[in-house]
Amino acid sequence: MLSASACSQTSNAPPAPENTPKATAPELVTCGEKPPFTSRTVKTNVLVAPDQKHRAYGEVEATALQPQRPAGYTGPLCVNYSRLFVAGDTSDFKLRFLQEPADVENGNSLRLVDWSTDSRRLLGELAEWQYEQPGATRGVLIYDSRYLTFQQPDLGHALAKAYGHECSLNFRVMGFGMQGAIVLQGEPLSPEEEEVLGASSCAKKRAFFELDRATENMVSVPEMPKLQHNAKSEAPK
């Protein structure tokens, strides 16, 4: 989904819709749906690669700047920091990625999906949103453990190329397909999201796509592809 435009809520404005996007996406880490807002930190499970050497986990920190909106305050009530920690040949986890709050999209959350069959690449989903606006932007995050580099394909550009015009979808990163492509699920935008974003949905119903990591080209497929399941998930310690 495309990012929302900036919009501040003043003290006499109508209440935000349950401090979105938590109400419609309970897996996202926020400071709470209603006042008083509180800070909290959540760790993901540890994903162990097939080689049993590479391990990774995510940590999402939601920091409440105010328990509720004071009169005249137009800044954010909550901001997020998402971190990725990875261990390789040694057992020590090191910080490899940090997503800080942006001026508009001050919320973010990280979900780890799977390791590639060769244990080289870690696939994740990075969500970003503006508090007090509907919807969240979900994108692909790929970590290359060999070169310690990251790739974040431009899904908006890939959609425009696939459909021949500018449009948007709510994406979820599903995993690696059997041939190694990245499988995405796309849902149409809600009417509220279309209005806020000034964008139309590419499709009127759920759609599935395969994204080529090397070319970042995306093709529509008629049904949900079969997924690999390479990583082992362990509870955080």
C-alpha positions as a printed Julia matrix, in Angstrom:
237×3 Matrix{Float64}:
   0.0     0.0     0.0
   1.19    3.5    -0.72
   2.08    5.72    2.22
  -0.58    7.98    3.66
  -0.37   11.75    3.52
   0.44   13.73    6.65
  -2.53   14.57    8.84
  -2.43   15.81   12.43
  -5.23   15.41   14.94
  -5.92   18.4    17.21
  -7.46   18.21   20.64
 -10.95   19.1    19.38
 -10.86   16.71   16.4
 -12.94   13.53   16.38
 -11.26   10.55   18.03
  -8.88    8.46   15.96
 -10.2     5.09   14.8
  -8.87    2.97   17.69
  -5.32    4.34   17.25
  -5.07    2.52   13.92
  -3.82    0.22   12.51
  -4.02   -2.06   15.57
  -7.77   -2.65   15.32
  -7.48   -4.34   11.93
  -3.96   -5.78   12.25
  -3.46   -7.18   15.77
   0.04   -8.51   14.96
   1.41   -4.96   14.67
   3.1    -3.57   17.78
   1.63   -0.28   19.02
   1.29    1.69   22.27
  -2.32    0.54   22.59
  -5.61    1.19   20.85
  -6.98    3.76   23.3
  -5.57    6.1    25.98
  -3.67    5.83   28.2
  -0.96    4.79   25.73
   2.0     2.85   27.15
   5.4     1.81   25.84
   6.18   -1.83   25.15
   8.77   -3.99   23.4
   8.04   -7.28   21.62
  10.54   -9.87   20.36
   9.79  -12.28   17.52
  10.64  -15.95   17.61
  14.17  -16.88   16.55
  14.32  -18.22   12.98
  17.04  -20.84   12.58
  18.35  -21.35    9.03
  18.7   -24.84    7.5
  22.49  -24.79    8.1
  21.77  -24.42   11.84
  24.37  -21.61   11.97
  22.44  -18.54   10.92
  19.8   -17.35   13.36
  17.73  -14.19   13.46
  15.06  -12.45   15.49
  13.26   -9.13   15.36
  12.52   -6.65   18.13
   9.86   -3.96   17.88
   9.83   -1.11   20.4
   6.74    1.1    20.61
   7.47    4.23   22.66
   4.59    6.29   24.05
   5.46   10.0    23.92
   2.23   11.0    25.67
  -0.33    8.87   27.56
  -3.05   10.85   25.82
  -3.22   13.89   23.56
  -2.67   17.14   25.51
  -4.5    20.29   24.43
  -2.66   21.95   21.56
  -0.28   19.02   20.99
  -0.14   17.96   17.32
   2.86   15.62   17.43
   2.79   11.82   17.47
   1.58    9.96   20.54
   3.6     6.83   19.75
   6.71    6.09   17.67
   8.26    2.74   16.76
  11.74    1.31   16.31
  12.16   -2.09   14.6
  15.45   -3.96   14.88
  16.82   -7.11   13.28
  19.45   -9.16   15.1
  21.39  -11.9    13.3
  23.93  -14.49   14.47
  26.24  -16.29   12.04
  29.28  -18.47   12.6
  29.39  -17.29   16.21
  26.47  -17.47   18.6
  26.5   -13.72   19.24
  23.56  -11.79   17.85
  24.45   -8.49   16.19
  22.19   -5.62   15.2
  21.98   -5.67   11.39
  18.96   -3.47   10.63
  17.16   -0.59   12.32
  13.97    1.06   11.09
  13.42    4.39   12.84
  10.18    6.39   12.92
   9.76    8.78   10.0
   8.12   12.19   10.07
   4.88   10.82    8.61
   5.1     7.04    8.98
   6.0     7.02   12.67
   4.87    3.43   13.24
   6.71    0.34   12.01
   6.89   -3.36   12.75
   9.06   -6.26   11.57
   7.96   -9.84   10.9
  10.45  -12.56    9.94
   9.12  -15.03    7.37
  11.73  -17.61    6.33
  15.32  -18.36    5.39
  16.26  -19.42    1.86
  17.14  -23.07    1.23
  20.88  -22.23    1.09
  20.69  -20.29    4.39
  22.01  -17.17    2.67
  18.97  -14.89    2.57
  16.47  -14.01    5.27
  13.02  -12.93    4.11
  11.05  -10.49    6.22
   8.08   -8.16    6.07
   8.47   -4.54    7.17
   5.23   -2.72    7.94
   5.01    1.07    8.23
   2.07    3.3     9.08
   0.99    6.71   10.25
  -0.78    6.57   13.59
  -4.37    7.85   13.49
  -4.66    7.02    9.78
  -6.13    3.84    8.28
  -3.95    1.07    6.95
  -0.3     0.04    6.93
   2.27   -0.27    4.14
   3.87   -3.73    4.06
   7.0    -4.34    2.04
   9.62   -7.0     1.39
  12.88   -6.94    3.35
  15.67   -9.33    2.28
  18.89   -9.72    4.27
  21.93  -11.25    2.55
  24.01  -12.94    5.25
  27.0   -13.37    2.9
  27.47   -9.69    2.1
  25.57   -8.23    5.09
  23.39   -6.18    2.71
  19.68   -5.5     2.43
  17.24   -5.36   -0.46
  13.82   -3.67   -0.32
  12.05   -4.11   -3.69
   9.84   -1.21   -4.8
   6.45   -2.94   -4.85
   4.69    0.21   -6.06
   6.9     0.31   -9.15
   6.47   -3.43   -9.69
   2.67   -3.06   -9.5
   2.64   -0.19  -11.98
   4.76   -2.25  -14.35
   2.55   -5.33  -13.96
  -0.78   -3.49  -14.42
   0.34   -0.74  -16.77
  -0.87    2.09  -14.51
  -0.47    3.47  -10.99
  -2.52    1.52   -8.45
  -2.12   -0.08   -5.04
  -2.81   -3.17   -2.94
  -2.41   -4.19    0.68
   0.4    -6.75    0.57
   1.41   -9.6     2.84
   4.71  -11.42    2.41
   3.85  -15.13    2.42
   7.26  -16.78    1.9
   9.51  -18.38   -0.7
   7.84  -20.3    -3.52
   9.1   -23.72   -4.55
  11.29  -22.19   -7.29
  12.64  -19.49   -4.97
  10.4   -16.58   -5.98
   8.93  -14.42   -3.21
   5.2   -15.04   -2.84
   2.96  -12.06   -2.06
  -0.73  -11.83   -1.26
  -2.52   -8.62   -2.22
  -5.84   -7.34   -0.9
  -7.82   -4.39   -2.31
  -7.72   -1.14   -0.37
 -10.66   -0.19    1.79
 -12.71    2.85    0.66
 -11.17    4.83    3.55
  -7.65    3.93    2.43
  -8.4     4.84   -1.19
  -9.72    8.22   -0.05
  -6.78    9.01    2.23
  -4.17    7.82   -0.25
  -5.8     9.14   -3.39
  -5.1     5.75   -4.97
  -7.25    3.05   -6.52
  -6.93   -0.69   -5.96
  -5.25   -2.73   -8.68
  -7.76   -5.54   -8.14
 -11.19   -5.89   -6.55
 -10.46   -9.2    -4.86
  -7.54  -11.07   -3.3
  -4.65  -11.64   -5.7
  -1.38  -13.57   -5.55
   1.99  -12.66   -7.03
   5.48  -14.05   -7.47
   8.33  -11.55   -7.14
  11.69  -12.29   -8.72
  14.36  -11.14   -6.29
  17.04  -10.52   -8.93
  14.95   -8.47  -11.38
  12.26   -7.24   -8.94
   9.67   -8.09  -11.59
   6.3    -9.24  -10.26
   3.82  -11.51  -12.03
   0.25  -12.35  -11.07
  -0.56  -16.03  -10.48
  -4.07  -17.55  -10.38
  -3.82  -19.13   -6.93
  -1.67  -19.25   -3.83
   1.62  -20.97   -4.78
   3.02  -23.76   -2.66
   5.54  -22.4    -0.17
   8.88  -23.6     1.11
   9.28  -23.96    4.87
  13.01  -23.86    5.48
  13.5   -22.23    8.87
  12.94  -23.64   12.31
  11.18  -21.32   14.75
  12.29  -21.15   18.38
  10.81  -19.14   21.23
  12.91  -16.12   22.27
  15.04  -16.56   25.38
